[in-house]
Structure formats: C-alpha cells, structure tokens
CSV table of C-alpha atoms in Angstrom, one decimal:
chain,number,residue,atom,x,y,z
A,1,MET,CA,85.7,103.3,117.7
A,2,LYS,CA,82.3,102.3,116.1
A,3,ILE,CA,82.5,101.3,112.6
A,4,VAL,CA,79.3,100.5,110.5
A,5,PHE,CA,80.0,98.0,107.7
A,6,ALA,CA,78.1,98.7,104.5
A,7,SER,CA,77.2,95.2,103.5
A,8,GLY,CA,74.2,93.0,103.8
A,9,ASN,CA,76.4,89.9,103.5
A,10,LYS,CA,76.4,88.0,106.7
A,11,GLY,CA,79.6,86.0,105.9
A,12,LYS,CA,81.7,89.2,105.2
A,13,LEU,CA,80.1,90.8,108.3
A,14,ARG,CA,81.5,88.0,110.5
A,15,GLU,CA,84.9,88.2,108.8
A,16,ALA,CA,85.1,92.0,109.3
A,17,ALA,CA,84.1,91.7,113.1
A,18,GLU,CA,86.8,89.0,113.4
A,19,ILE,CA,89.5,91.0,111.8
A,20,PHE,CA,88.6,94.4,113.2
A,21,GLU,CA,89.4,93.0,116.6
A,22,GLY,CA,89.1,95.9,119.2
A,23,PHE,CA,86.7,97.9,117.3
A,24,GLU,CA,83.0,97.7,117.4
A,25,ILE,CA,81.7,96.7,114.0
A,26,LEU,CA,77.9,97.7,113.4
A,27,PRO,CA,75.8,96.0,110.8
A,28,ILE,CA,74.4,98.2,108.1
A,29,SER,CA,70.7,96.9,109.2
A,30,ALA,CA,71.2,99.1,112.2
A,31,PHE,CA,70.2,101.8,109.7
A,32,PRO,CA,66.5,100.9,108.6
A,33,ASN,CA,66.8,103.6,105.8
A,34,TRP,CA,69.9,102.1,104.2
A,35,LYS,CA,69.2,101.4,100.4
A,36,ALA,CA,72.2,99.7,98.7
A,37,PRO,CA,73.5,102.1,95.9
A,38,GLU,CA,73.8,101.0,92.4
A,39,GLU,CA,77.3,99.7,91.7
A,40,THR,CA,78.0,101.8,88.7
A,41,GLY,CA,81.8,101.9,89.1
A,42,TRP,CA,84.2,99.8,86.7
A,43,THR,CA,86.7,98.7,89.3
A,44,PHE,CA,86.5,97.1,92.7
A,45,LEU,CA,87.8,100.3,94.3
A,46,GLN,CA,85.2,102.5,92.7
A,47,ASN,CA,82.5,100.2,93.7
A,48,ALA,CA,83.8,100.1,97.4
A,49,VAL,CA,83.9,103.8,97.5
A,50,ILE,CA,80.3,104.1,96.2
A,51,LYS,CA,79.2,101.8,99.0
A,52,ALA,CA,81.2,103.7,101.7
A,53,GLU,CA,79.9,106.9,100.5
A,54,ALA,CA,76.3,105.9,100.4
A,55,ALA,CA,76.6,104.6,104.0
A,56,SER,CA,78.5,107.7,105.2
A,57,LYS,CA,75.5,109.8,104.4
A,58,LEU,CA,73.4,107.9,106.9
A,59,SER,CA,75.3,109.2,110.0
A,60,ASN,CA,77.9,111.4,111.0
A,61,ASP,CA,78.5,109.7,114.4
A,62,TYR,CA,80.4,106.5,112.9
A,63,ALA,CA,83.2,105.6,110.5
A,64,VAL,CA,82.0,103.4,107.8
A,65,LEU,CA,83.6,100.3,106.2
A,66,ALA,CA,82.8,99.0,102.8
A,67,ASP,CA,84.4,96.5,100.5
A,68,ASP,CA,84.2,95.2,97.0
A,69,SER,CA,85.6,91.9,96.1
A,70,GLY,CA,85.7,89.3,93.2
A,71,LEU,CA,87.2,86.6,91.4
A,72,LEU,CA,89.4,87.0,88.3
A,73,VAL,CA,90.0,83.8,86.2
A,74,SER,CA,93.0,83.8,83.9
A,75,VAL,CA,91.3,81.8,81.0
A,76,LEU,CA,88.3,83.9,81.2
A,77,ASP,CA,90.2,87.1,80.6
A,78,GLY,CA,89.6,88.1,84.3
A,79,ARG,CA,86.1,87.4,84.4
A,80,PRO,CA,83.7,87.4,86.4
A,81,GLY,CA,85.6,90.2,88.1
A,82,ILE,CA,83.6,93.0,89.5
A,83,PHE,CA,80.4,91.2,88.2
A,84,SER,CA,81.4,88.1,90.5
A,85,ALA,CA,78.2,88.4,92.9
A,86,ARG,CA,76.0,89.0,89.5
A,87,PHE,CA,77.7,86.2,87.2
A,88,SER,CA,74.7,84.2,86.9
A,89,GLU,CA,71.3,85.4,85.9
A,90,GLU,CA,70.0,84.1,89.4
A,91,GLY,CA,72.7,86.0,91.2
A,92,THR,CA,72.8,83.4,94.0
A,93,ASP,CA,76.1,81.9,95.4
A,94,ALA,CA,75.2,78.4,94.0
A,95,ALA,CA,74.2,79.6,90.5
A,96,ASN,CA,77.3,81.7,90.3
A,97,ARG,CA,79.6,78.7,91.0
A,98,ALA,CA,77.6,76.4,88.6
A,99,LYS,CA,78.2,78.8,85.8
A,100,LEU,CA,81.8,79.1,86.7
A,101,LEU,CA,82.1,75.3,86.4
A,102,ARG,CA,80.3,75.3,83.2
A,103,GLU,CA,82.6,78.0,81.8
A,104,LEU,CA,85.7,76.2,82.9
A,105,SER,CA,84.6,72.9,81.7
A,106,GLY,CA,87.6,71.1,79.9
A,107,LYS,CA,89.9,73.9,80.5
A,108,SER,CA,93.4,72.9,82.0
A,109,ASP,CA,94.4,76.4,83.1
A,110,ARG,CA,92.4,76.8,86.4
A,111,SER,CA,94.4,79.7,87.8
A,112,ALA,CA,92.6,82.6,89.4
A,113,PHE,CA,92.8,85.2,92.1
A,114,PHE,CA,90.5,87.0,94.5
A,115,VAL,CA,90.8,90.7,94.9
A,116,CYS,CA,89.4,92.8,97.5
A,117,SER,CA,89.3,96.7,98.0
A,118,ALA,CA,88.4,98.0,101.1
A,119,VAL,CA,87.5,101.5,102.0
A,120,MET,CA,86.9,103.4,105.2
A,121,ILE,CA,85.3,106.9,105.3
A,122,PHE,CA,85.4,108.9,108.7
A,123,PRO,CA,83.0,111.6,110.0
A,124,ASP,CA,85.5,114.4,108.8
A,125,LYS,CA,85.2,113.0,105.2
A,126,THR,CA,88.6,111.7,105.1
A,127,MET,CA,89.0,108.2,103.6
A,128,ILE,CA,91.5,105.5,103.5
A,129,ALA,CA,91.6,102.3,101.3
A,130,ALA,CA,93.7,99.3,100.7
A,131,GLU,CA,93.6,96.2,98.5
A,132,GLY,CA,94.4,92.6,99.1
A,133,ARG,CA,94.7,89.6,96.8
A,134,CYS,CA,94.8,85.9,97.1
A,135,SER,CA,96.0,83.5,94.2
A,136,GLY,CA,94.9,80.0,93.8
A,137,ARG,CA,93.0,77.8,91.4
A,138,ILE,CA,89.4,76.6,90.6
A,139,ILE,CA,88.9,72.9,91.2
A,140,GLU,CA,86.1,70.8,89.3
A,141,SER,CA,83.8,70.3,92.1
A,142,GLU,CA,82.9,72.0,95.3
A,143,ARG,CA,84.3,70.9,98.6
A,144,GLY,CA,83.6,72.5,102.2
A,145,GLY,CA,81.0,74.2,104.0
A,146,ASN,CA,82.6,77.2,105.3
A,147,GLY,CA,82.8,80.7,103.8
A,148,PHE,CA,80.6,81.8,101.0
A,149,GLY,CA,80.5,82.8,97.3
A,150,TYR,CA,83.2,80.9,95.3
A,151,ASP,CA,85.1,79.8,98.5
A,152,PRO,CA,84.1,76.0,97.8
A,153,LEU,CA,85.8,76.0,94.4
A,154,PHE,CA,88.9,78.0,95.3
A,155,VAL,CA,92.1,76.3,96.7
A,156,PRO,CA,94.5,79.2,97.6
A,157,GLU,CA,98.1,78.7,96.5
A,158,GLY,CA,100.3,76.4,98.8
A,159,PHE,CA,97.0,74.6,100.2
A,160,ASP,CA,95.3,71.5,99.2
A,161,ARG,CA,91.9,72.5,101.0
A,162,THR,CA,89.4,74.9,99.3
A,163,MET,CA,88.8,78.3,101.1
A,164,ALA,CA,85.4,76.7,102.3
A,165,GLU,CA,87.5,73.9,104.1
A,166,LEU,CA,89.6,76.4,106.0
A,167,SER,CA,88.7,77.5,109.5
A,168,GLU,CA,87.6,81.2,109.7
A,169,GLU,CA,90.9,82.0,111.5
A,170,GLU,CA,92.9,80.3,108.6
A,171,LYS,CA,90.8,82.1,105.9
A,172,ASN,CA,91.2,85.5,107.4
A,173,LEU,CA,95.0,85.1,107.6
A,174,LEU,CA,95.3,84.4,103.9
A,175,SER,CA,92.3,85.7,102.1
A,176,HIS,CA,92.0,88.9,99.9
A,177,ARG,CA,89.6,90.5,102.3
A,178,GLY,CA,91.8,89.7,105.4
A,179,LYS,CA,94.7,91.2,103.8
A,180,ALA,CA,92.9,94.3,102.6
A,181,PHE,CA,91.2,94.7,106.0
A,182,ARG,CA,94.5,94.4,108.0
A,183,ARG,CA,96.4,97.0,105.7
A,184,LEU,CA,93.4,99.3,106.5
A,185,ILE,CA,93.8,98.7,110.0
A,186,GLY,CA,97.6,99.5,109.7
A,187,ILE,CA,96.7,102.8,108.2
A,188,LEU,CA,93.8,103.3,110.8
A,189,ASN,CA,95.9,102.8,113.7
A,190,ARG,CA,98.5,105.6,112.7
A,191,LYS,CA,95.5,107.9,111.5
A,192,THR,CA,93.5,107.5,114.8
A,193,ALA,CA,96.6,108.1,117.1
A,194,ALA,CA,96.6,111.7,115.6
A,195,THR,CA,92.9,112.5,114.9
A,196,PHE,CA,90.6,110.6,117.3
B,1,MET,CA,108.7,111.5,97.7
B,2,LYS,CA,107.8,112.0,94.0
B,3,ILE,CA,104.0,112.5,93.3
B,4,VAL,CA,102.5,112.5,89.9
B,5,PHE,CA,99.5,114.8,89.6
B,6,ALA,CA,96.9,113.4,87.5
B,7,SER,CA,95.5,116.6,85.9
B,8,GLY,CA,96.1,118.6,82.8
B,9,ASN,CA,95.2,121.8,84.2
B,10,LYS,CA,98.2,124.2,84.8
B,11,GLY,CA,96.5,126.2,87.5
B,12,LYS,CA,95.8,123.3,89.5
B,13,LEU,CA,99.4,121.9,89.1
B,14,ARG,CA,100.8,125.2,90.3
B,15,GLU,CA,98.5,125.1,93.3
B,16,ALA,CA,99.4,121.5,94.0
B,17,ALA,CA,103.1,122.2,93.9
B,18,GLU,CA,102.8,125.1,96.2
B,19,ILE,CA,100.7,123.3,98.8
B,20,PHE,CA,102.8,119.9,98.7
B,21,GLU,CA,105.9,121.8,99.8
B,22,GLY,CA,108.9,119.6,100.3
B,23,PHE,CA,107.4,116.9,97.8
B,24,GLU,CA,108.3,116.7,94.1
B,25,ILE,CA,105.0,117.0,92.3
B,26,LEU,CA,105.4,116.0,88.5
B,27,PRO,CA,102.8,116.8,85.8
B,28,ILE,CA,101.0,113.9,84.3
B,29,SER,CA,102.3,115.1,80.9
B,30,ALA,CA,105.6,113.3,82.0
B,31,PHE,CA,103.6,110.1,80.8
B,32,PRO,CA,103.1,110.5,77.1
B,33,ASN,CA,100.6,107.4,77.0
B,34,TRP,CA,98.4,109.2,79.7
B,35,LYS,CA,94.8,109.6,78.5
B,36,ALA,CA,92.3,111.2,80.8
B,37,PRO,CA,89.8,108.7,81.7
B,38,GLU,CA,86.0,109.4,81.4
B,39,GLU,CA,84.5,110.7,84.5
B,40,THR,CA,81.6,108.5,84.9
B,41,GLY,CA,81.3,108.9,88.8
B,42,TRP,CA,78.4,110.8,90.3
B,43,THR,CA,80.4,112.3,93.2
B,44,PHE,CA,83.5,114.4,93.4
B,45,LEU,CA,85.1,111.6,95.4
B,46,GLN,CA,84.2,108.9,92.8
B,47,ASN,CA,85.6,111.0,90.0
B,48,ALA,CA,88.8,111.8,91.8
B,49,VAL,CA,89.3,108.1,92.5
B,50,ILE,CA,88.8,107.3,88.6
B,51,LYS,CA,91.3,109.8,87.7
B,52,ALA,CA,93.9,108.6,90.5
B,53,GLU,CA,93.4,104.9,89.4
B,54,ALA,CA,94.0,105.6,85.8
B,55,ALA,CA,97.2,107.6,86.6
B,56,SER,CA,98.5,104.9,89.1
B,57,LYS,CA,98.5,102.3,86.2
B,58,LEU,CA,101.2,104.3,84.3
B,59,SER,CA,103.9,103.6,86.8
B,60,ASN,CA,104.7,101.8,90.1
B,61,ASP,CA,107.4,104.1,91.0
B,62,TYR,CA,105.5,107.2,92.1
B,63,ALA,CA,102.4,108.0,94.2
B,64,VAL,CA,99.7,109.7,92.3
B,65,LEU,CA,97.6,112.6,93.3
B,66,ALA,CA,94.2,113.6,91.6
B,67,ASP,CA,91.4,115.9,92.6
B,68,ASP,CA,87.9,116.5,91.6
B,69,SER,CA,86.3,120.0,92.3
B,70,GLY,CA,83.3,121.9,91.6
B,71,LEU,CA,81.0,124.8,92.5
B,72,LEU,CA,77.5,124.2,94.1
B,73,VAL,CA,75.0,127.1,93.9
B,74,SER,CA,72.2,127.2,96.2
B,75,VAL,CA,69.7,128.5,94.2
B,76,LEU,CA,70.7,126.2,91.4
B,77,ASP,CA,70.1,123.2,93.5
B,78,GLY,CA,73.8,122.3,93.7
B,79,ARG,CA,74.4,122.8,90.1
B,80,PRO,CA,76.9,122.9,88.2
B,81,GLY,CA,78.5,120.3,91.0
B,82,ILE,CA,80.3,117.5,89.5
B,83,PHE,CA,79.7,119.1,86.0
B,84,SER,CA,81.5,122.4,86.8
B,85,ALA,CA,84.1,122.1,84.0
B,86,ARG,CA,81.5,120.9,81.6
B,87,PHE,CA,78.7,123.5,82.4
B,88,SER,CA,78.6,125.2,79.1
B,89,GLU,CA,78.5,123.5,75.7
B,90,GLU,CA,81.9,125.0,74.9
B,91,GLY,CA,83.4,123.7,78.1
B,92,THR,CA,85.9,126.7,78.7
B,93,ASP,CA,86.3,128.7,81.7
B,94,ALA,CA,84.9,131.9,80.1
B,95,ALA,CA,81.8,130.1,78.7
B,96,ASN,CA,81.1,128.4,81.8
B,97,ARG,CA,81.2,131.5,83.8
B,98,ALA,CA,79.0,133.4,81.3
B,99,LYS,CA,76.5,130.6,81.6
B,100,LEU,CA,76.5,130.9,85.2
B,101,LEU,CA,76.0,134.6,85.2
B,102,ARG,CA,72.9,134.1,82.9
B,103,GLU,CA,71.5,131.4,85.1
B,104,LEU,CA,71.9,133.6,88.3
B,105,SER,CA,70.5,136.8,86.4
B,106,GLY,CA,68.0,138.5,88.6
B,107,LYS,CA,68.4,136.2,91.7
B,108,SER,CA,69.1,137.6,95.0
B,109,ASP,CA,70.4,134.6,96.6
B,110,ARG,CA,74.0,134.3,95.4
B,111,SER,CA,75.4,131.9,97.9
B,112,ALA,CA,77.3,129.0,96.7
B,113,PHE,CA,80.4,126.8,97.9
B,114,PHE,CA,83.4,125.1,96.3
B,115,VAL,CA,84.2,121.5,97.1
B,116,CYS,CA,87.4,119.7,96.3
B,117,SER,CA,87.9,115.9,96.8
B,118,ALA,CA,91.6,115.0,96.7
B,119,VAL,CA,93.0,111.4,96.5
B,120,MET,CA,96.4,109.9,96.6
B,121,ILE,CA,97.1,106.2,95.5
B,122,PHE,CA,100.4,104.7,96.4
B,123,PRO,CA,102.5,101.9,94.9
B,124,ASP,CA,101.2,99.5,97.4
B,125,LYS,CA,97.7,100.2,96.3
B,126,THR,CA,96.7,102.0,99.6
B,127,MET,CA,94.8,105.1,99.1
B,128,ILE,CA,94.0,108.2,101.0
B,129,ALA,CA,91.5,111.0,100.5
B,130,ALA,CA,90.1,114.1,102.0
B,131,GLU,CA,87.7,116.9,101.2
B,132,GLY,CA,87.8,120.7,101.5
B,133,ARG,CA,85.1,123.3,101.1
B,134,CYS,CA,85.0,127.0,100.6
B,135,SER,CA,81.8,129.2,101.0
B,136,GLY,CA,81.0,132.5,99.4
B,137,ARG,CA,79.0,134.3,97.0
B,138,ILE,CA,78.7,134.7,93.3
B,139,ILE,CA,79.2,138.2,92.2
B,140,GLU,CA,77.4,139.9,89.2
B,141,SER,CA,80.6,140.5,87.0
B,142,GLU,CA,84.0,139.0,86.8
B,143,ARG,CA,86.9,140.7,88.7
B,144,GLY,CA,90.5,139.6,88.9
B,145,GLY,CA,93.1,137.9,86.9
B,146,ASN,CA,94.5,135.3,89.0
B,147,GLY,CA,93.1,131.7,89.6
B,148,PHE,CA,91.0,129.9,87.0
B,149,GLY,CA,87.5,128.5,86.6
B,150,TYR,CA,84.8,130.3,88.4
B,151,ASP,CA,87.3,132.2,90.6
B,152,PRO,CA,86.7,135.7,89.1
B,153,LEU,CA,83.1,135.4,90.0
B,154,PHE,CA,83.4,133.9,93.5
B,155,VAL,CA,83.9,136.0,96.8
B,156,PRO,CA,84.8,133.7,99.7
B,157,GLU,CA,83.0,134.2,102.9
B,158,GLY,CA,84.7,137.3,105.0
B,159,PHE,CA,86.3,138.7,101.9
B,160,ASP,CA,85.6,141.5,99.7
B,161,ARG,CA,87.9,140.4,96.9
B,162,THR,CA,87.2,137.6,94.4
B,163,MET,CA,89.1,134.4,94.5
B,164,ALA,CA,90.9,135.6,91.2
B,165,GLU,CA,92.0,138.8,93.2
B,166,LEU,CA,93.6,136.8,96.1
B,167,SER,CA,97.4,136.1,95.8
B,168,GLU,CA,98.2,132.5,95.3
B,169,GLU,CA,99.3,132.1,98.9
B,170,GLU,CA,96.1,133.6,100.1
B,171,LYS,CA,93.9,131.5,97.8
B,172,ASN,CA,95.7,128.3,99.0
B,173,LEU,CA,95.2,129.2,102.7
B,174,LEU,CA,91.3,129.2,102.2
B,175,SER,CA,90.3,127.5,99.1
B,176,HIS,CA,88.5,124.1,98.9
B,177,ARG,CA,91.7,122.6,97.1
B,178,GLY,CA,94.2,124.0,99.6
B,179,LYS,CA,92.2,122.6,102.4
B,180,ALA,CA,91.7,119.2,100.7
B,181,PHE,CA,95.4,119.0,100.0
B,182,ARG,CA,96.4,120.0,103.4
B,183,ARG,CA,94.4,117.4,105.0
B,184,LEU,CA,95.6,114.9,102.6
B,185,ILE,CA,99.2,115.9,103.6
B,186,GLY,CA,98.3,115.5,107.3
B,187,ILE,CA,97.4,111.9,106.8
B,188,LEU,CA,100.4,111.3,104.4
B,189,ASN,CA,102.7,112.5,106.9
B,190,ARG,CA,101.5,109.9,109.5
B,191,LYS,CA,101.4,107.3,106.8
B,192,THR,CA,104.9,108.0,105.4
B,193,ALA,CA,106.5,107.8,108.7
B,194,ALA,CA,105.6,104.2,109.0
B,195,THR,CA,105.5,103.1,105.4
B,196,PHE,CA,108.3,104.8,103.3
C-alpha cells in the first residue's frame, strides 16, 4: 500500500519510512500543489486531522498519514504543547531549544513528555488515529546529533542518553511517534485485511 | 461495549441506538459535567473530532461516539454546510428550514446532499472515523413529521417521499448518518475482535 506522509520534515519522514516497514511511504513533495494548511486546532489530534484532510484532497489513489507532535513540560504548565514547533519567534529547532533552556533556567523540576497524534485517512474517507507518549526530562545543555526538534535536550525515562544520542532504531522503539505509528499499524493491519 | 454518544440531539440519539444494535448507547446527559465544546473546525470531520475529544475527557470507562452532519446545496455553493444547525439567527430547525426555502425561492436547481462525519474515540486514545453521504433535492414546502433538521424538505434520490416521511428504519438505511455509522461499525468490529 502506498501512503503519502503529509509532512515537510525530513526527520519525521525517515522515521515514518522506518516504522511503516513493508509499506511505501511517499513524501508530500511528490505533490507540487501541496500547501501546508493552517494548524488551527487546539489539540494534537485536531491538527493531525487538519493536515491529513488537506493531504487527502490531493489524490484519491493513496492513503495519507499525518502526525502532530509536541513537548509538554510540567513546570511550564504543559507548554510549549501544540506550539512546540513555533515556540520561539524564529521557529527553528535551535531557537526553540534555546528558548526552552531560558524558560527552565534555575528550575529543579525538569520533567516533561512528548505526545504524538498520528492519523491516516483512506480513499474511502475512513480514518484511523492513535496517540503515543514518551516521558523523560529536559537536561541543562544539548547533547547528541541525531533526531531533530527538542531531541538533544530530552532524556527518556530509564535512559542516560538524550533522544539525539540514541540510534534511529532505539528512538523509534521508545519515542512518542514510534508508539503512535505502531498503534496505527496495528489498526491498519486489521483494517486492510478486510477492505483492501 | 458501552458507547457514550456526544450529542444533545434526541433524534440523533435514537438513530444511533437503532443503528448500533448490540451495543449500549448512553446519552451524554449521563455526565452532568458535560459542556458542548465550541465547534471551531472548518470541516465536518474536524468538528466531529472536537466533540468526541471533549466527551472522551469525561471518562476512561467508555468509548465515545460523535458526529457532525450538514446539508450542502449546489446552488448555494455548498451552504449551509458545517453551519447547517446555525443557518438562521434563531438556530432552530424550523427557522433554518424557513431560511433555506427563502434562499432557494425561484431557483430551479434544487439538488443537495447531506454529509455525516462520525468519529469514535476509545479509552486507549485510538480513534476511528467514517463518512456517509446522501444525495437528493430540496422541495418547495415541508412534508412529513419524522426525523429532524432539514428532513421535511429533503427528498432522497430515487424516492418521492421526504426524509421526514420515511420510517426510522428506511431513513437509517439510506441516510448519511446511517451510512457513516455502519461504516464505523464495520471498522469497529474488526478492531474489537483484536483489542477488547
């Protein structure tokens, strides 16, 4: 089955291709008329649905996959949450991480968790969705060159290394996105058996 | 399986209970702290997700069901669409129908279709969704006392009677909501076999 992934993020695309083993994951750039929709939802799930719906309008030949993910920091009352990718004014990974470190400066409670809502829409307009979470803590300075986003600052529960120091395989096993995608595949496999 | 239906509409609740045969459908009024969320989405699917998410926060013991439906009239460029229940200022069924008749007065193209997006969210935060459509035309004056909303003005394709002149069983067989709910049950049955 061919699945179009509604994200311009190369790191996410690589993760999706790895986890959706046996499926063909196409980048959204295969559709030159793709325009990322405004993320007007107020939850991860709503924003993932908005992206998946926009992508599903481009073609009836493919299933589409979209996710929305973010970091929730306890002492920041759950921020940056759905605004994780737009936390700093610049909106780059580096600027977002720098802002997070500034806001956590001097705080002793560094606990946080990642959330991912992943959604698939099929040509028959049915949809499936799943959520994944990954708990951990924010360290004082960046470590590691893998991953993207807040990965160099996030140490998953039970680990000493940051998410950016894990191999892709390790990250996919424990990450919020890995969990959400695998749950989605679980539903998908039962669904496909009957409908495709 | 117990399913909470996130709607205050008694007509919809009756339809849901009829179609979800073998499941126990509970009204959202079973939860006194339920507050209907603002429907800020710009598609039926998004608004159905918003309602389902709000309901799913009330309890982890039940699956929740929500739908968003509306009427799209060709000559009105798809209006009232997602604003079907809030078409007139009063927002009552009668006032909405009166406004529709005024706007279609003198128009020869009376074709229209109903759309329903139906969503279920489970305690494990997975979600399934499906869409149903029903094509037909808007007649010049109301007929029939069954159903609700625009039913007395809508004659489904291949019928002479309005949706409000059909029996509940007939309506559920061909209506947008009936189709969406049955597609949902199709996915649900494959899902439940493996997860509940």
